[in-house]
Short mmCIF file of C-alpha atoms in Angstrom, two decimals:
data_model
loop_
_atom_site.label_atom_id
_atom_site.label_comp_id
_atom_site.label_asym_id
_atom_site.label_seq_id
_atom_site.Cartn_x
_atom_site.Cartn_y
_atom_site.Cartn_z
CA MET Y 1 -264.55 -169.89 -135.23
CA LYS Y 2 -261.51 -172.13 -135.42
CA PRO Y 3 -258.12 -170.55 -134.70
CA GLU Y 4 -255.91 -170.29 -137.79
CA GLY Y 5 -252.80 -171.92 -136.34
CA GLU Y 6 -252.18 -175.60 -135.60
CA PRO Y 7 -255.00 -177.15 -137.65
CA ILE Y 8 -253.64 -180.68 -137.15
CA HIS Y 9 -253.52 -180.33 -133.37
CA GLN Y 10 -257.05 -178.93 -133.44
CA GLU Y 11 -258.27 -181.86 -135.49
CA SER Y 12 -256.70 -184.49 -133.23
CA LYS Y 13 -258.38 -182.79 -130.26
CA GLU Y 14 -261.74 -183.02 -132.10
CA VAL Y 15 -261.15 -186.71 -132.75
CA GLY Y 16 -260.30 -187.16 -129.05
CA VAL Y 17 -263.59 -185.61 -127.91
CA SER Y 18 -265.63 -187.61 -130.44
CA GLY Y 19 -263.77 -190.75 -129.38
CA GLY Y 20 -264.58 -190.00 -125.75
CA ILE Y 21 -268.27 -189.59 -126.58
CA SER Y 22 -268.15 -192.86 -128.56
CA ILE Y 23 -266.72 -194.71 -125.53
CA LEU Y 24 -269.41 -193.13 -123.32
CA GLU Y 25 -272.05 -194.33 -125.80
CA LEU Y 26 -270.72 -197.89 -125.62
CA ILE Y 27 -270.88 -197.83 -121.81
CA LEU Y 28 -274.43 -196.37 -121.90
CA ARG Y 29 -275.52 -199.12 -124.30
CA ILE Y 30 -274.17 -201.81 -121.98
CA ILE Y 31 -276.02 -200.20 -119.04
CA ALA Y 32 -279.24 -200.14 -121.10
CA ILE Y 33 -278.78 -203.83 -122.01
CA ILE Y 34 -278.54 -204.70 -118.31
CA GLY Y 35 -281.58 -202.53 -117.52
CA THR Y 36 -283.87 -203.94 -120.21
CA LEU Y 37 -282.72 -207.54 -119.65
CA GLY Y 38 -283.28 -207.19 -115.91
CA SER Y 39 -286.74 -205.70 -116.45
CA ALA Y 40 -287.79 -208.39 -118.93
CA VAL Y 41 -286.60 -211.22 -116.67
CA ALA Y 42 -288.01 -209.68 -113.47
CA MET Y 43 -291.43 -209.15 -115.05
CA GLY Y 44 -291.40 -212.40 -117.03
CA THR Y 45 -290.82 -214.56 -113.95
CA THR Y 46 -293.37 -212.81 -111.73
CA ASP Y 47 -295.86 -215.26 -110.28
CA GLN Y 48 -297.56 -215.33 -106.90
CA THR Y 49 -299.91 -217.93 -105.49
CA LEU Y 50 -301.76 -216.87 -102.37
CA PRO Y 51 -301.30 -219.10 -99.29
CA PHE Y 52 -305.05 -219.72 -98.84
CA SER Y 53 -305.37 -221.29 -102.30
CA THR Y 54 -306.88 -224.78 -102.32
CA GLN Y 55 -306.67 -227.50 -104.94
CA ALA Y 56 -310.03 -226.51 -106.35
CA LEU Y 57 -309.62 -222.75 -106.13
CA ILE Y 58 -306.25 -221.22 -106.92
CA PHE Y 59 -305.61 -217.56 -106.22
CA GLN Y 60 -302.69 -216.83 -108.45
CA ALA Y 61 -301.30 -213.68 -110.04
CA GLN Y 62 -299.03 -214.00 -113.04
CA TYR Y 63 -297.56 -211.26 -115.20
CA ASP Y 64 -299.30 -212.57 -118.32
CA ASP Y 65 -302.76 -212.22 -116.79
CA ILE Y 66 -302.44 -208.60 -117.86
CA PRO Y 67 -301.74 -208.08 -121.60
CA THR Y 68 -299.92 -204.80 -120.92
CA PHE Y 69 -297.28 -206.67 -118.92
CA ARG Y 70 -296.83 -209.12 -121.79
CA PHE Y 71 -296.22 -206.14 -124.08
CA PHE Y 72 -293.75 -204.77 -121.50
CA VAL Y 73 -291.72 -208.01 -121.55
CA ILE Y 74 -291.75 -208.17 -125.36
CA ALA Y 75 -290.73 -204.49 -125.72
CA ASN Y 76 -287.86 -204.91 -123.26
CA ALA Y 77 -286.68 -208.11 -124.94
CA VAL Y 78 -286.77 -206.54 -128.40
CA VAL Y 79 -284.88 -203.44 -127.28
CA CYS Y 80 -282.35 -205.56 -125.39
CA GLY Y 81 -281.73 -207.62 -128.54
CA TYR Y 82 -281.38 -204.48 -130.64
CA LEU Y 83 -278.88 -203.01 -128.16
CA ALA Y 84 -276.79 -206.19 -128.28
CA ILE Y 85 -276.74 -206.04 -132.09
CA SER Y 86 -275.82 -202.33 -132.00
CA LEU Y 87 -272.72 -202.96 -129.84
CA PRO Y 88 -270.38 -203.78 -132.78
CA MET Y 89 -271.53 -200.54 -134.44
CA ALA Y 90 -270.73 -198.62 -131.23
CA ILE Y 91 -267.26 -200.20 -131.15
CA TYR Y 92 -266.79 -199.29 -134.83
CA HIS Y 93 -267.58 -195.66 -133.92
CA ILE Y 94 -264.81 -195.68 -131.30
CA ILE Y 95 -262.29 -196.80 -133.94
CA ARG Y 96 -263.68 -194.62 -136.76
CA THR Y 97 -264.82 -191.44 -135.05
CA GLY Y 98 -265.47 -189.84 -138.44
CA ALA Y 99 -268.15 -192.30 -139.56
CA ALA Y 100 -271.25 -190.18 -140.26
CA LYS Y 101 -273.65 -192.45 -142.17
CA THR Y 102 -273.68 -195.24 -139.61
CA ARG Y 103 -274.25 -192.61 -136.90
CA ALA Y 104 -277.25 -191.20 -138.77
CA LEU Y 105 -278.55 -194.79 -139.08
CA LEU Y 106 -278.09 -195.31 -135.33
CA ILE Y 107 -280.08 -192.11 -134.64
CA LEU Y 108 -282.95 -193.55 -136.71
CA LEU Y 109 -282.91 -196.94 -135.00
CA ASP Y 110 -282.32 -195.54 -131.49
CA THR Y 111 -285.27 -193.17 -131.89
CA ALA Y 112 -287.58 -195.98 -132.97
CA MET Y 113 -286.40 -198.16 -130.06
CA LEU Y 114 -286.84 -195.26 -127.63
CA ALA Y 115 -290.49 -195.02 -128.72
CA VAL Y 116 -291.07 -198.79 -128.34
CA LEU Y 117 -289.40 -198.96 -124.93
CA THR Y 118 -291.13 -195.86 -123.57
CA ALA Y 119 -294.48 -197.23 -124.75
CA GLY Y 120 -293.85 -200.53 -122.95
CA ALA Y 121 -292.58 -198.95 -119.76
CA SER Y 122 -295.27 -196.27 -119.48
CA SER Y 123 -298.22 -198.53 -120.22
CA ALA Y 124 -296.95 -200.99 -117.62
CA ALA Y 125 -296.45 -198.09 -115.18
CA ALA Y 126 -300.08 -197.01 -115.71
CA ILE Y 127 -301.31 -200.50 -114.79
CA VAL Y 128 -298.91 -200.77 -111.83
CA TYR Y 129 -300.22 -197.45 -110.55
CA LEU Y 130 -303.76 -198.79 -110.86
CA ALA Y 131 -302.79 -201.99 -109.03
CA HIS Y 132 -301.46 -199.89 -106.16
CA LYS Y 133 -304.09 -197.17 -105.95
CA GLY Y 134 -307.11 -198.55 -107.75
CA ASN Y 135 -309.72 -196.16 -109.11
CA ALA Y 136 -312.93 -195.41 -107.27
CA SER Y 137 -314.71 -193.80 -110.24
CA ALA Y 138 -314.24 -196.80 -112.49
CA ASN Y 139 -314.74 -199.18 -109.56
CA TRP Y 140 -311.35 -200.80 -110.10
CA LEU Y 141 -309.99 -202.00 -106.76
CA ALA Y 142 -306.33 -201.97 -105.81
CA ILE Y 143 -305.03 -205.55 -105.95
CA CYS Y 144 -301.77 -204.88 -104.11
CA GLN Y 145 -303.20 -205.62 -100.67
CA GLN Y 146 -303.72 -209.24 -101.67
CA TYR Y 147 -300.90 -209.72 -104.10
CA ASN Y 148 -298.19 -207.92 -102.19
CA ASN Y 149 -295.12 -209.73 -103.54
CA PHE Y 150 -296.50 -209.64 -107.06
CA CYS Y 151 -296.86 -205.89 -106.80
CA LYS Y 152 -293.39 -205.35 -105.39
CA ARG Y 153 -291.93 -207.40 -108.21
CA ILE Y 154 -293.78 -205.62 -111.03
CA THR Y 155 -292.99 -202.21 -109.53
CA GLY Y 156 -289.30 -203.06 -109.26
CA SER Y 157 -289.15 -204.34 -112.81
CA LEU Y 158 -290.12 -200.86 -114.07
CA ILE Y 159 -286.86 -199.36 -112.79
CA GLY Y 160 -284.54 -201.03 -115.30
CA SER Y 161 -286.85 -200.16 -118.15
CA PHE Y 162 -287.17 -196.46 -117.26
CA GLY Y 163 -283.40 -196.35 -116.70
CA ALA Y 164 -282.93 -197.62 -120.26
CA VAL Y 165 -285.40 -194.98 -121.54
CA PHE Y 166 -283.24 -192.32 -119.87
CA VAL Y 167 -280.12 -193.82 -121.50
CA PHE Y 168 -281.77 -193.59 -124.94
CA VAL Y 169 -282.71 -189.95 -124.29
CA LEU Y 170 -278.96 -189.37 -123.77
CA LEU Y 171 -277.75 -191.61 -126.61
CA VAL Y 172 -279.67 -189.95 -129.46
CA PRO Y 173 -278.49 -186.36 -128.77
CA LEU Y 174 -274.92 -187.62 -128.16
CA SER Y 175 -274.92 -189.08 -131.69
CA GLY Y 176 -276.28 -185.74 -132.92
CA LEU Y 177 -273.51 -183.91 -131.06
CA VAL Y 178 -270.80 -186.02 -132.69
CA LEU Y 179 -272.37 -185.43 -136.13
CA CYS Y 180 -272.45 -181.70 -135.36
CA ARG Y 181 -268.75 -181.72 -134.42
CA LEU Y 182 -267.79 -183.69 -137.54
CA ARG Y 183 -268.87 -180.76 -139.66
CA MET Z 1 -267.39 -190.18 -153.28
CA LYS Z 2 -268.06 -186.79 -154.74
CA PRO Z 3 -267.30 -186.30 -158.43
CA GLU Z 4 -264.32 -184.04 -159.06
CA GLY Z 5 -266.01 -181.67 -161.52
CA GLU Z 6 -268.56 -178.94 -160.77
CA PRO Z 7 -268.08 -178.60 -157.01
CA ILE Z 8 -270.28 -175.49 -156.82
CA HIS Z 9 -273.17 -177.15 -158.62
CA GLN Z 10 -272.80 -180.16 -156.34
CA GLU Z 11 -272.93 -177.95 -153.28
CA SER Z 12 -276.04 -176.09 -154.39
CA LYS Z 13 -277.70 -179.45 -154.97
CA GLU Z 14 -276.79 -180.49 -151.40
CA VAL Z 15 -278.28 -177.24 -150.08
CA GLY Z 16 -281.42 -177.94 -152.14
CA VAL Z 17 -281.90 -181.39 -150.58
CA SER Z 18 -281.25 -180.09 -147.05
CA GLY Z 19 -283.66 -177.22 -147.70
CA GLY Z 20 -286.28 -179.69 -148.89
CA ILE Z 21 -285.86 -181.75 -145.73
CA SER Z 22 -286.13 -178.55 -143.65
CA ILE Z 23 -289.43 -177.65 -145.31
CA LEU Z 24 -290.68 -181.21 -144.72
CA GLU Z 25 -289.70 -180.83 -141.05
CA LEU Z 26 -291.70 -177.61 -140.75
CA ILE Z 27 -294.77 -179.30 -142.24
CA LEU Z 28 -294.35 -182.31 -139.92
CA ARG Z 29 -294.11 -179.99 -136.91
CA ILE Z 30 -297.35 -178.24 -137.88
CA ILE Z 31 -299.07 -181.65 -138.27
CA ALA Z 32 -297.79 -182.67 -134.81
CA ILE Z 33 -299.09 -179.40 -133.31
CA ILE Z 34 -302.56 -180.15 -134.71
CA GLY Z 35 -302.37 -183.74 -133.45
CA THR Z 36 -301.30 -182.94 -129.89
CA LEU Z 37 -303.64 -179.96 -129.58
CA GLY Z 38 -306.56 -182.03 -130.85
CA SER Z 39 -305.74 -184.84 -128.42
CA ALA Z 40 -305.39 -182.51 -125.43
CA VAL Z 41 -308.68 -180.73 -126.19
CA ALA Z 42 -310.60 -183.93 -127.02
CA MET Z 43 -309.47 -185.62 -123.80
CA GLY Z 44 -309.71 -182.49 -121.67
CA THR Z 45 -313.35 -181.85 -122.56
CA THR Z 46 -314.51 -185.45 -122.13
CA ASP Z 47 -317.40 -185.69 -119.74
CA GLN Z 48 -320.42 -187.96 -119.77
CA THR Z 49 -323.37 -187.99 -117.40
CA LEU Z 50 -325.56 -191.07 -117.65
CA PRO Z 51 -329.28 -190.45 -118.40
CA PHE Z 52 -330.53 -192.30 -115.31
CA SER Z 53 -328.65 -189.98 -112.94
CA THR Z 54 -330.79 -188.32 -110.28
CA GLN Z 55 -330.16 -185.19 -108.28
CA ALA Z 56 -328.92 -187.23 -105.35
CA LEU Z 57 -326.93 -189.79 -107.29
CA ILE Z 58 -324.95 -188.66 -110.31
CA PHE Z 59 -323.37 -191.19 -112.61
CA GLN Z 60 -320.73 -189.19 -114.34
CA ALA Z 61 -317.45 -190.01 -116.08
CA GLN Z 62 -314.87 -187.27 -116.51
CA TYR Z 63 -311.39 -187.52 -117.90
CA ASP Z 64 -309.82 -186.32 -114.64
CA ASP Z 65 -311.34 -189.16 -112.62
CA ILE Z 66 -308.36 -191.13 -113.89
CA PRO Z 67 -304.92 -189.60 -113.12
CA THR Z 68 -303.37 -191.18 -116.21
CA PHE Z 69 -305.70 -189.15 -118.43
CA ARG Z 70 -304.70 -185.97 -116.59
CA PHE Z 71 -301.06 -186.82 -117.35
CA PHE Z 72 -302.06 -187.45 -120.98
CA VAL Z 73 -303.58 -183.97 -121.29
CA ILE Z 74 -300.58 -182.31 -119.61
CA ALA Z 75 -298.06 -184.22 -121.77
CA ASN Z 76 -299.92 -183.28 -124.96
CA ALA Z 77 -300.21 -179.64 -123.91
CA VAL Z 78 -296.50 -179.41 -123.02
CA VAL Z 79 -295.41 -181.02 -126.30
CA CYS Z 80 -297.83 -178.83 -128.27
CA GLY Z 81 -296.34 -175.72 -126.61
CA TYR Z 82 -292.80 -176.91 -127.30
CA LEU Z 83 -293.64 -177.54 -130.96
CA ALA Z 84 -295.07 -174.04 -131.31
CA ILE Z 85 -291.88 -172.57 -129.83
CA SER Z 86 -289.72 -174.73 -132.11
CA LEU Z 87 -291.43 -173.40 -135.27
CA PRO Z 88 -289.19 -170.29 -135.61
CA MET Z 89 -286.16 -172.57 -135.30
CA ALA Z 90 -287.56 -174.79 -138.06
CA ILE Z 91 -288.05 -171.73 -140.28
CA TYR Z 92 -284.49 -170.63 -139.47
CA HIS Z 93 -283.26 -174.04 -140.71
CA ILE Z 94 -285.02 -173.51 -144.04
CA ILE Z 95 -283.18 -170.22 -144.50
CA ARG Z 96 -279.86 -171.41 -143.09
CA THR Z 97 -279.58 -175.02 -144.19
CA GLY Z 98 -275.99 -175.15 -142.91
CA ALA Z 99 -276.85 -174.47 -139.25
CA ALA Z 100 -275.49 -177.45 -137.30
CA LYS Z 101 -275.56 -176.43 -133.63
CA THR Z 102 -279.25 -175.51 -133.55
CA ARG Z 103 -280.02 -178.80 -135.27
CA ALA Z 104 -278.10 -180.74 -132.64
CA LEU Z 105 -280.07 -178.81 -130.00
CA LEU Z 106 -283.35 -179.70 -131.73
CA ILE Z 107 -282.36 -183.39 -131.72
CA LEU Z 108 -281.88 -183.15 -127.94
CA LEU Z 109 -285.21 -181.40 -127.31
CA ASP Z 110 -287.17 -183.49 -129.82
CA THR Z 111 -285.89 -186.71 -128.24
CA ALA Z 112 -286.93 -185.56 -124.76
CA MET Z 113 -290.37 -184.53 -126.05
CA LEU Z 114 -290.76 -187.84 -127.89
CA ALA Z 115 -290.22 -189.63 -124.58
CA VAL Z 116 -292.75 -187.42 -122.74
CA LEU Z 117 -295.40 -187.74 -125.44
CA THR Z 118 -294.96 -191.50 -125.87
CA ALA Z 119 -295.23 -191.94 -122.10
CA GLY Z 120 -298.49 -189.94 -122.02
CA ALA Z 121 -300.00 -191.66 -125.05
CA SER Z 122 -299.07 -195.22 -124.05
CA SER Z 123 -300.15 -194.96 -120.44
CA ALA Z 124 -303.50 -193.54 -121.58
CA ALA Z 125 -303.76 -196.33 -124.16
CA ALA Z 126 -303.19 -198.94 -121.45
CA ILE Z 127 -306.10 -197.51 -119.42
CA VAL Z 128 -308.34 -197.16 -122.49
CA TYR Z 129 -307.65 -200.82 -123.32
CA LEU Z 130 -308.64 -201.73 -119.77
CA ALA Z 131 -311.82 -199.63 -120.02
CA HIS Z 132 -312.79 -201.54 -123.17
CA LYS Z 133 -311.78 -205.08 -122.23
CA GLY Z 134 -311.51 -205.08 -118.44
CA ASN Z 135 -309.39 -207.71 -116.74
CA ALA Z 136 -310.90 -210.81 -115.22
CA SER Z 137 -307.83 -211.77 -113.16
CA ALA Z 138 -307.62 -208.42 -111.40
CA ASN Z 139 -311.43 -208.20 -111.23
CA TRP Z 140 -311.44 -204.89 -113.11
CA LEU Z 141 -314.65 -204.63 -115.14
CA ALA Z 142 -314.92 -202.95 -118.52
CA ILE Z 143 -316.65 -199.60 -118.06
CA CYS Z 144 -317.33 -198.96 -121.74
CA GLN Z 145 -320.74 -200.65 -121.72
CA GLN Z 146 -322.06 -197.94 -119.41
CA TYR Z 147 -319.95 -195.00 -120.49
CA ASN Z 148 -320.12 -195.56 -124.21
CA ASN Z 149 -319.65 -191.97 -125.41
CA PHE Z 150 -316.92 -191.37 -122.84
CA CYS Z 151 -315.05 -194.39 -124.18
CA LYS Z 152 -315.44 -193.38 -127.81
CA ARG Z 153 -314.07 -189.93 -126.98
CA ILE Z 154 -311.02 -191.11 -125.03
CA THR Z 155 -310.22 -193.71 -127.68
CA GLY Z 156 -310.42 -191.10 -130.43
CA SER Z 157 -308.23 -188.68 -128.54
CA LEU Z 158 -305.37 -191.20 -128.65
CA ILE Z 159 -305.12 -190.95 -132.44
CA GLY Z 160 -303.71 -187.42 -132.57
CA SER Z 161 -301.21 -188.20 -129.86
CA PHE Z 162 -299.89 -191.37 -131.49
CA GLY Z 163 -299.76 -189.54 -134.82
CA ALA Z 164 -297.53 -186.92 -133.19
CA VAL Z 165 -295.32 -189.69 -131.72
CA PHE Z 166 -294.89 -191.03 -135.25
CA VAL Z 167 -294.00 -187.52 -136.48
CA PHE Z 168 -291.30 -187.23 -133.81
CA VAL Z 169 -289.88 -190.62 -134.79
CA LEU Z 170 -289.47 -189.13 -138.29
CA LEU Z 171 -288.26 -185.67 -137.17
CA VAL Z 172 -285.27 -186.80 -135.10
CA PRO Z 173 -283.64 -188.98 -137.80
CA LEU Z 174 -284.37 -186.30 -140.44
CA SER Z 175 -282.33 -183.81 -138.38
CA GLY Z 176 -279.62 -186.48 -138.10
CA LEU Z 177 -279.72 -186.97 -141.87
CA VAL Z 178 -279.23 -183.26 -142.53
CA LEU Z 179 -276.31 -183.16 -140.06
CA CYS Z 180 -274.82 -186.19 -141.82
CA ARG Z 181 -275.11 -184.47 -145.23
CA LEU Z 182 -273.55 -181.25 -143.90
CA ARG Z 183 -270.32 -183.11 -143.33
#
């Protein structure tokens, strides 16, 4: 229930809160760009050759030996590109806090990107887990004893991606909150 | 731009569209319940004992040999439970198409559940892919030649889960759309 008096003051306060949320959204998007870009680059440049490799026999682990990691890099790159494109829209929302249609559009796109990024991050996490622990039942051995640096690198590259997933889980409801307040 | 004339008629039309979307949301939620429940049950009951097993040596594949599949079952069960709890809220939105706060809350919860379900489905998919194809670089052999029925079952159980992910990707923007129209 809104108080009867001072409707203009009330409204400017509403705009202030929505503006604050819009600025927070912009910052979150920039954080997510850094996270996804870092993950894509960290995974995409992962490559380890074991010291006992010879000219005839090369023991080498590369990220694209495993298709899931290729998907991880692509998903992160796509989401990073989307986030960069969405920045002008986020800035527009700071200036025009009352814009509802573009916010609803952002909810749609953010939700789709959340699904893509979570799929990439989780499937890679499943393989990383397997690389660390192996699985006795399926007779899949842990490869991290041999490829130690490779494993550290791929494990680290998950962090940025899951951080960006968390940012998206915040971004979508924040847009919903602003739409709810606009009413 | 709304036309100047017939504001009441215009409003009732708006309510009609929002009501239609609310009914669609209820149907989508019921579909997602069926999908996640089916996936959880199909995966959770997967168990294959090979015919050449002896009393001393049992060749058996169960879903909980692989931790990722256990996570898949838990994620599907949690999301299924959440969806069942959210049904009364969805019915409330059909009756009260103007409710904004509960819709914003649903956007928050749906987004979180989308992330959980996508994580479960994708990580399981990564392992299922590995079970089918194996990976020569990591020396992980495909296990589907031996455990054929097991593999068919776990592959099939992914369908319901990914279907529910798709439903969530529709549900969240639909709530956003209704909030946008309420303005």
